[in-house]
């Protein structure tokens, strides 16, 4: 699962990040996350993000990603901000 957002207000931006991390997805860039969620976890994440966002100016994207497709992906340049991503996620992706 990929989660990406563009949030207009800094306080709300911080809340969105906390929601994503609490849901169990891993930050790979400032507003981009990846992780494996079951249907219930995804529904809970979507509901929390939806309740927090401002639909008049914020954007949130939730994209499913099958493991096979993910494994076929390519990373160009620096893969992840090492300060933001755990070793476990780097092992899963690289």
CSV table of N, CA, C and O in Angstrom, one decimal:
chain,number,residue,atom,x,y,z
A,1,UNK,N,0.8,-1.2,0.0
A,1,UNK,CA,0.0,0.0,0.0
A,1,UNK,C,0.9,1.2,0.0
A,1,UNK,O,1.8,1.3,0.8
A,2,UNK,N,0.6,2.2,-0.9
A,2,UNK,CA,1.2,3.4,-0.9
A,2,UNK,C,0.3,4.5,-0.4
A,2,UNK,O,-0.9,4.5,-0.7
A,3,UNK,N,0.8,5.4,0.5
A,3,UNK,CA,0.0,6.5,1.0
A,3,UNK,C,0.8,7.8,0.7
A,3,UNK,O,2.0,7.8,1.0
A,4,UNK,N,0.2,8.7,0.1
A,4,UNK,CA,0.8,10.0,-0.3
A,4,UNK,C,-0.1,11.1,0.0
A,4,UNK,O,-1.4,10.9,-0.1
A,5,UNK,N,0.4,12.2,0.5
A,5,UNK,CA,-0.5,13.4,0.7
A,5,UNK,C,0.2,14.7,0.5
A,5,UNK,O,1.4,14.8,0.5
A,6,UNK,N,-0.7,15.7,0.3
A,6,UNK,CA,-0.2,17.1,0.2
A,6,UNK,C,-1.2,17.9,1.1
A,6,UNK,O,-2.4,17.9,0.8
A,7,UNK,N,-0.7,18.4,2.2
A,7,UNK,CA,-1.5,19.0,3.2
A,7,UNK,C,-1.2,20.5,3.3
A,7,UNK,O,0.0,20.9,3.3
A,8,UNK,N,-2.2,21.3,3.4
A,8,UNK,CA,-2.0,22.8,3.3
A,8,UNK,C,-1.5,23.4,4.6
A,8,UNK,O,-0.8,24.4,4.6
A,9,UNK,N,-1.9,22.9,5.7
A,9,UNK,CA,-1.6,23.5,7.0
A,9,UNK,C,-0.6,22.7,7.9
A,9,UNK,O,-0.8,21.5,8.0
A,10,UNK,N,0.4,23.3,8.4
A,10,UNK,CA,1.5,22.5,9.1
A,10,UNK,C,1.0,21.7,10.3
A,10,UNK,O,1.5,20.6,10.5
A,11,UNK,N,0.1,22.2,11.1
A,11,UNK,CA,-0.4,21.4,12.2
A,11,UNK,C,-1.1,20.2,11.8
A,11,UNK,O,-0.9,19.1,12.3
A,12,UNK,N,-1.9,20.3,10.7
A,12,UNK,CA,-2.6,19.1,10.2
A,12,UNK,C,-1.6,18.2,9.5
A,12,UNK,O,-1.8,17.0,9.6
A,13,UNK,N,-0.6,18.7,8.9
A,13,UNK,CA,0.4,17.9,8.3
A,13,UNK,C,1.1,16.9,9.3
A,13,UNK,O,1.2,15.8,9.1
A,14,UNK,N,1.4,17.5,10.5
A,14,UNK,CA,2.0,16.7,11.6
A,14,UNK,C,1.0,15.6,12.0
A,14,UNK,O,1.4,14.5,12.3
A,15,UNK,N,-0.3,15.9,12.2
A,15,UNK,CA,-1.3,14.9,12.6
A,15,UNK,C,-1.4,13.8,11.5
A,15,UNK,O,-1.5,12.6,11.9
A,16,UNK,N,-1.4,14.2,10.3
A,16,UNK,CA,-1.5,13.2,9.2
A,16,UNK,C,-0.3,12.2,9.3
A,16,UNK,O,-0.5,11.0,9.1
A,17,UNK,N,0.9,12.7,9.5
A,17,UNK,CA,2.1,11.9,9.6
A,17,UNK,C,1.9,10.9,10.8
A,17,UNK,O,2.2,9.7,10.7
A,18,UNK,N,1.5,11.4,11.9
A,18,UNK,CA,1.3,10.5,13.1
A,18,UNK,C,0.3,9.4,12.8
A,18,UNK,O,0.5,8.3,13.3
A,19,UNK,N,-0.8,9.8,12.1
A,19,UNK,CA,-1.8,8.8,11.8
A,19,UNK,C,-1.2,7.7,10.9
A,19,UNK,O,-1.4,6.5,11.2
A,20,UNK,N,-0.4,8.0,9.9
A,20,UNK,CA,0.2,7.1,9.0
A,20,UNK,C,1.1,6.1,9.8
A,20,UNK,O,1.1,4.9,9.6
A,21,UNK,N,2.0,6.7,10.6
A,21,UNK,CA,3.0,5.9,11.3
A,21,UNK,C,2.3,5.0,12.3
A,21,UNK,O,2.7,3.8,12.5
A,22,UNK,N,1.3,5.5,13.0
A,22,UNK,CA,0.5,4.7,13.9
A,22,UNK,C,-0.2,3.5,13.2
A,22,UNK,O,-0.3,2.4,13.8
A,23,UNK,N,-0.6,3.7,12.0
A,23,UNK,CA,-1.3,2.7,11.2
A,23,UNK,C,-0.3,1.6,10.8
A,23,UNK,O,-0.7,0.5,10.4
A,24,UNK,N,1.0,1.8,10.8
A,24,UNK,CA,2.0,0.8,10.5
A,24,UNK,C,2.6,0.9,9.1
A,24,UNK,O,3.3,0.0,8.7
A,25,UNK,N,2.4,2.1,8.4
A,25,UNK,CA,3.1,2.2,7.2
A,25,UNK,C,4.4,3.0,7.5
A,25,UNK,O,4.5,3.7,8.5
A,26,UNK,N,5.4,2.9,6.6
A,26,UNK,CA,6.7,3.4,6.9
A,26,UNK,C,7.0,4.6,5.9
A,26,UNK,O,6.7,4.5,4.7
A,27,UNK,N,7.5,5.6,6.5
A,27,UNK,CA,7.8,6.8,5.8
A,27,UNK,C,9.1,6.6,4.9
A,27,UNK,O,10.1,6.2,5.4
A,28,UNK,N,8.9,6.9,3.6
A,28,UNK,CA,10.1,6.8,2.7
A,28,UNK,C,10.4,8.1,2.1
A,28,UNK,O,11.6,8.3,1.6
A,29,UNK,N,9.5,9.1,2.2
A,29,UNK,CA,9.8,10.5,1.9
A,29,UNK,C,8.9,11.3,2.8
A,29,UNK,O,8.1,10.7,3.6
A,30,UNK,N,9.0,12.6,2.8
A,30,UNK,CA,8.3,13.4,3.8
A,30,UNK,C,6.8,13.2,3.8
A,30,UNK,O,6.2,13.2,4.9
A,31,UNK,N,6.2,13.0,2.7
A,31,UNK,CA,4.7,12.7,2.7
A,31,UNK,C,4.4,11.5,1.8
A,31,UNK,O,3.3,11.4,1.2
A,32,UNK,N,5.3,10.5,1.8
A,32,UNK,CA,5.1,9.3,1.1
A,32,UNK,C,5.4,8.1,2.0
A,32,UNK,O,6.5,8.1,2.6
A,33,UNK,N,4.5,7.2,2.1
A,33,UNK,CA,4.6,6.0,3.0
A,33,UNK,C,4.3,4.7,2.2
A,33,UNK,O,3.6,4.7,1.2
A,34,UNK,N,4.9,3.6,2.7
A,34,UNK,CA,4.6,2.3,2.1
A,34,UNK,C,4.5,1.3,3.2
A,34,UNK,O,5.1,1.4,4.3
A,35,UNK,N,3.6,0.3,3.0
A,35,UNK,CA,3.5,-0.7,4.0
A,35,UNK,C,2.4,-1.7,3.6
A,35,UNK,O,1.7,-1.5,2.7
A,36,UNK,N,2.4,-2.8,4.3
A,36,UNK,CA,1.4,-3.8,4.1
A,36,UNK,C,0.3,-3.7,5.1
A,36,UNK,O,0.6,-3.8,6.3
A,37,UNK,N,-0.9,-3.5,4.7
A,37,UNK,CA,-2.1,-3.3,5.6
A,37,UNK,C,-3.2,-4.3,5.2
A,37,UNK,O,-3.4,-4.5,4.0
A,38,UNK,N,-3.8,-4.9,6.2
A,38,UNK,CA,-5.0,-5.7,5.8
A,38,UNK,C,-6.2,-4.8,5.6
A,38,UNK,O,-6.1,-3.6,5.8
A,39,UNK,N,-7.3,-5.3,5.2
A,39,UNK,CA,-8.5,-4.5,4.8
A,39,UNK,C,-8.9,-3.6,6.0
A,39,UNK,O,-9.3,-2.5,5.8
A,40,UNK,N,-9.0,-4.2,7.2
A,40,UNK,CA,-9.5,-3.5,8.3
A,40,UNK,C,-8.5,-2.3,8.7
A,40,UNK,O,-8.9,-1.2,9.0
A,41,UNK,N,-7.2,-2.6,8.6
A,41,UNK,CA,-6.2,-1.5,8.9
A,41,UNK,C,-6.3,-0.4,7.8
A,41,UNK,O,-6.2,0.8,8.2
A,42,UNK,N,-6.5,-0.8,6.6
A,42,UNK,CA,-6.6,0.2,5.5
A,42,UNK,C,-7.9,1.1,5.7
A,42,UNK,O,-7.9,2.3,5.6
A,43,UNK,N,-9.0,0.4,6.1
A,43,UNK,CA,-10.2,1.2,6.3
A,43,UNK,C,-10.1,2.1,7.5
A,43,UNK,O,-10.5,3.3,7.4
A,44,UNK,N,-9.4,1.7,8.5
A,44,UNK,CA,-9.2,2.5,9.7
A,44,UNK,C,-8.3,3.7,9.3
A,44,UNK,O,-8.6,4.9,9.7
A,45,UNK,N,-7.2,3.5,8.6
A,45,UNK,CA,-6.4,4.5,8.1
A,45,UNK,C,-7.1,5.5,7.3
A,45,UNK,O,-7.0,6.8,7.5
A,46,UNK,N,-7.9,5.1,6.3
A,46,UNK,CA,-8.6,5.9,5.5
A,46,UNK,C,-9.6,6.8,6.3
A,46,UNK,O,-9.7,8.0,6.1
A,47,UNK,N,-10.3,6.2,7.2
A,47,UNK,CA,-11.3,7.0,8.0
A,47,UNK,C,-10.6,8.1,8.9
A,47,UNK,O,-11.0,9.2,8.9
A,48,UNK,N,-9.4,7.8,9.4
A,48,UNK,CA,-8.7,8.7,10.2
A,48,UNK,C,-8.1,9.9,9.4
A,48,UNK,O,-8.2,11.0,9.8
A,49,UNK,N,-7.6,9.5,8.2
A,49,UNK,CA,-7.1,10.5,7.3
A,49,UNK,C,-8.2,11.5,6.8
A,49,UNK,O,-8.0,12.7,6.8
A,50,UNK,N,-9.3,10.8,6.5
A,50,UNK,CA,-10.4,11.6,6.0
A,50,UNK,C,-11.0,12.6,7.0
A,50,UNK,O,-11.3,13.7,6.7
A,51,UNK,N,-11.0,12.1,8.3
A,51,UNK,CA,-11.5,12.9,9.3
A,51,UNK,C,-10.6,14.1,9.7
A,51,UNK,O,-11.0,15.1,10.2
A,52,UNK,N,-9.3,14.0,9.4
A,52,UNK,CA,-8.3,15.0,9.7
A,52,UNK,C,-8.1,16.0,8.6
A,52,UNK,O,-7.8,17.1,8.8
A,53,UNK,N,-8.2,15.5,7.3
A,53,UNK,CA,-7.9,16.4,6.2
A,53,UNK,C,-9.0,17.5,6.0
A,53,UNK,O,-10.1,17.4,6.4
A,54,UNK,N,-8.6,18.5,5.3
A,54,UNK,CA,-9.5,19.6,4.8
A,54,UNK,C,-9.7,19.4,3.3
A,54,UNK,O,-8.8,19.6,2.5
A,55,UNK,N,-10.9,18.9,3.0
A,55,UNK,CA,-11.2,18.6,1.6
A,55,UNK,C,-11.1,19.8,0.6
A,55,UNK,O,-11.0,19.6,-0.6
A,56,UNK,N,-11.1,21.0,1.2
A,56,UNK,CA,-11.0,22.1,0.3
A,56,UNK,C,-9.6,22.4,-0.2
A,56,UNK,O,-9.4,23.1,-1.2
A,57,UNK,N,-8.6,21.9,0.5
A,57,UNK,CA,-7.2,22.2,0.0
A,57,UNK,C,-6.2,21.0,0.1
A,57,UNK,O,-5.2,21.1,-0.4
A,58,UNK,N,-6.6,20.0,0.9
A,58,UNK,CA,-5.7,18.8,1.0
A,58,UNK,C,-5.9,17.7,0.0
A,58,UNK,O,-7.1,17.6,-0.5
A,59,UNK,N,-4.9,16.9,-0.3
A,59,UNK,CA,-5.0,15.8,-1.1
A,59,UNK,C,-4.4,14.6,-0.4
A,59,UNK,O,-3.3,14.7,0.1
A,60,UNK,N,-5.1,13.4,-0.5
A,60,UNK,CA,-4.6,12.2,0.1
A,60,UNK,C,-4.8,11.1,-1.0
A,60,UNK,O,-5.9,11.0,-1.5
A,61,UNK,N,-3.7,10.3,-1.2
A,61,UNK,CA,-3.8,9.2,-2.2
A,61,UNK,C,-3.5,7.9,-1.5
A,61,UNK,O,-2.4,7.8,-0.8
A,62,UNK,N,-4.3,6.9,-1.7
A,62,UNK,CA,-4.1,5.6,-1.1
A,62,UNK,C,-4.1,4.6,-2.3
A,62,UNK,O,-5.1,4.5,-3.0
A,63,UNK,N,-2.9,4.0,-2.6
A,63,UNK,CA,-2.8,3.1,-3.8
A,63,UNK,C,-2.4,1.7,-3.3
A,63,UNK,O,-1.4,1.6,-2.7
A,64,UNK,N,-3.2,0.7,-3.7
A,64,UNK,CA,-2.7,-0.6,-3.4
A,64,UNK,C,-1.5,-1.0,-4.3
A,64,UNK,O,-1.4,-0.5,-5.4
A,65,UNK,N,-0.7,-1.9,-3.8
A,65,UNK,CA,0.4,-2.4,-4.5
A,65,UNK,C,0.6,-3.8,-4.2
A,65,UNK,O,0.9,-4.2,-3.0
A,66,UNK,N,0.5,-4.7,-5.2
A,66,UNK,CA,0.8,-6.1,-5.0
A,66,UNK,C,2.3,-6.3,-4.8
A,66,UNK,O,3.1,-5.6,-5.4
A,67,UNK,N,2.6,-7.3,-4.0
A,67,UNK,CA,4.0,-7.6,-3.7
A,67,UNK,C,4.8,-7.8,-5.0
A,67,UNK,O,5.9,-7.3,-5.2
A,68,UNK,N,4.3,-8.6,-5.9
A,68,UNK,CA,5.0,-8.9,-7.2
A,68,UNK,C,5.3,-7.6,-8.0
A,68,UNK,O,6.4,-7.4,-8.4
A,69,UNK,N,4.3,-6.7,-8.1
A,69,UNK,CA,4.5,-5.4,-8.8
A,69,UNK,C,5.5,-4.6,-8.0
A,69,UNK,O,6.4,-4.0,-8.6
A,70,UNK,N,5.4,-4.6,-6.7
A,70,UNK,CA,6.4,-3.8,-5.9
A,70,UNK,C,7.8,-4.3,-6.1
A,70,UNK,O,8.7,-3.5,-6.3
A,71,UNK,N,8.0,-5.6,-6.1
A,71,UNK,CA,9.3,-6.2,-6.3
A,71,UNK,C,9.9,-5.9,-7.6
A,71,UNK,O,11.1,-5.9,-7.8
A,72,UNK,N,9.1,-5.6,-8.6
A,72,UNK,CA,9.6,-5.3,-10.0
A,72,UNK,C,9.9,-3.8,-10.1
A,72,UNK,O,10.4,-3.4,-11.2
A,73,UNK,N,9.6,-3.0,-9.1
A,73,UNK,CA,9.9,-1.6,-9.2
A,73,UNK,C,11.4,-1.3,-9.2
A,73,UNK,O,12.2,-2.1,-8.9
A,74,UNK,N,11.7,-0.1,-9.7
A,74,UNK,CA,13.1,0.4,-9.7
A,74,UNK,C,13.2,1.6,-8.9
A,74,UNK,O,12.3,2.4,-8.8
A,75,UNK,N,14.4,1.8,-8.2
A,75,UNK,CA,14.7,2.9,-7.4
A,75,UNK,C,15.9,3.6,-8.1
A,75,UNK,O,16.9,3.0,-8.3
A,76,UNK,N,15.8,4.9,-8.4
A,76,UNK,CA,16.9,5.6,-9.0
A,76,UNK,C,17.3,6.6,-8.0
A,76,UNK,O,16.6,7.3,-7.3
A,77,UNK,N,18.6,6.8,-7.9
A,77,UNK,CA,19.2,7.8,-7.0
A,77,UNK,C,19.1,7.2,-5.6
A,77,UNK,O,19.1,6.0,-5.3
A,78,UNK,N,19.0,8.1,-4.6
A,78,UNK,CA,19.0,7.7,-3.2
A,78,UNK,C,17.6,7.1,-2.9
A,78,UNK,O,16.6,7.7,-3.2
A,79,UNK,N,17.6,5.9,-2.4
A,79,UNK,CA,16.4,5.1,-2.3
A,79,UNK,C,15.5,5.7,-1.3
A,79,UNK,O,14.3,5.9,-1.5
A,80,UNK,N,16.0,6.0,-0.1
A,80,UNK,CA,15.1,6.5,1.0
A,80,UNK,C,16.0,7.5,1.9
A,80,UNK,O,17.2,7.3,2.0
A,81,UNK,N,15.3,8.3,2.5
A,81,UNK,CA,15.9,9.2,3.5
A,81,UNK,C,16.2,8.3,4.7
A,81,UNK,O,15.3,7.9,5.4
A,82,UNK,N,17.4,7.9,5.0
A,82,UNK,CA,17.8,7.0,6.0
A,82,UNK,C,17.3,7.4,7.4
A,82,UNK,O,17.0,6.5,8.3
A,83,UNK,N,17.1,8.7,7.6
A,83,UNK,CA,16.6,9.1,8.9
A,83,UNK,C,15.1,8.8,9.1
A,83,UNK,O,14.6,8.8,10.2
A,84,UNK,N,14.5,8.6,8.0
A,84,UNK,CA,13.0,8.4,8.1
A,84,UNK,C,12.6,6.9,8.0
A,84,UNK,O,11.4,6.6,8.2
A,85,UNK,N,13.5,6.1,7.5
A,85,UNK,CA,13.0,4.7,7.2
A,85,UNK,C,13.8,3.7,8.1
A,85,UNK,O,15.0,3.8,8.2
A,86,UNK,N,13.1,2.7,8.6
A,86,UNK,CA,13.8,1.7,9.4
A,86,UNK,C,14.5,0.7,8.6
A,86,UNK,O,14.3,0.6,7.4
A,87,UNK,N,15.5,0.0,9.2
A,87,UNK,CA,16.2,-1.0,8.5
A,87,UNK,C,15.3,-2.1,7.9
A,87,UNK,O,15.5,-2.6,6.9
A,88,UNK,N,14.2,-2.4,8.6
A,88,UNK,CA,13.3,-3.5,8.2
A,88,UNK,C,12.7,-3.1,6.9
A,88,UNK,O,12.6,-4.0,6.0
A,89,UNK,N,12.3,-1.9,6.6
A,89,UNK,CA,11.7,-1.5,5.4
A,89,UNK,C,12.7,-1.6,4.3
A,89,UNK,O,12.4,-2.0,3.2
A,90,UNK,N,13.9,-1.1,4.5
A,90,UNK,CA,14.9,-1.2,3.5
A,90,UNK,C,15.2,-2.6,3.0
A,90,UNK,O,15.3,-2.9,1.9
A,91,UNK,N,15.1,-3.5,4.0
A,91,UNK,CA,15.3,-5.0,3.7
A,91,UNK,C,14.2,-5.5,2.8
A,91,UNK,O,14.4,-6.3,1.9
A,92,UNK,N,13.0,-5.0,3.1
A,92,UNK,CA,11.8,-5.5,2.4
A,92,UNK,C,11.8,-5.0,0.9
A,92,UNK,O,11.4,-5.7,0.0
A,93,UNK,N,12.3,-3.8,0.7
A,93,UNK,CA,12.2,-3.1,-0.6
A,93,UNK,C,13.4,-3.3,-1.4
A,93,UNK,O,13.3,-3.5,-2.6
A,94,UNK,N,14.6,-3.3,-0.9
A,94,UNK,CA,15.8,-3.3,-1.7
A,94,UNK,C,16.3,-4.7,-1.9
A,94,UNK,O,16.0,-5.7,-1.4
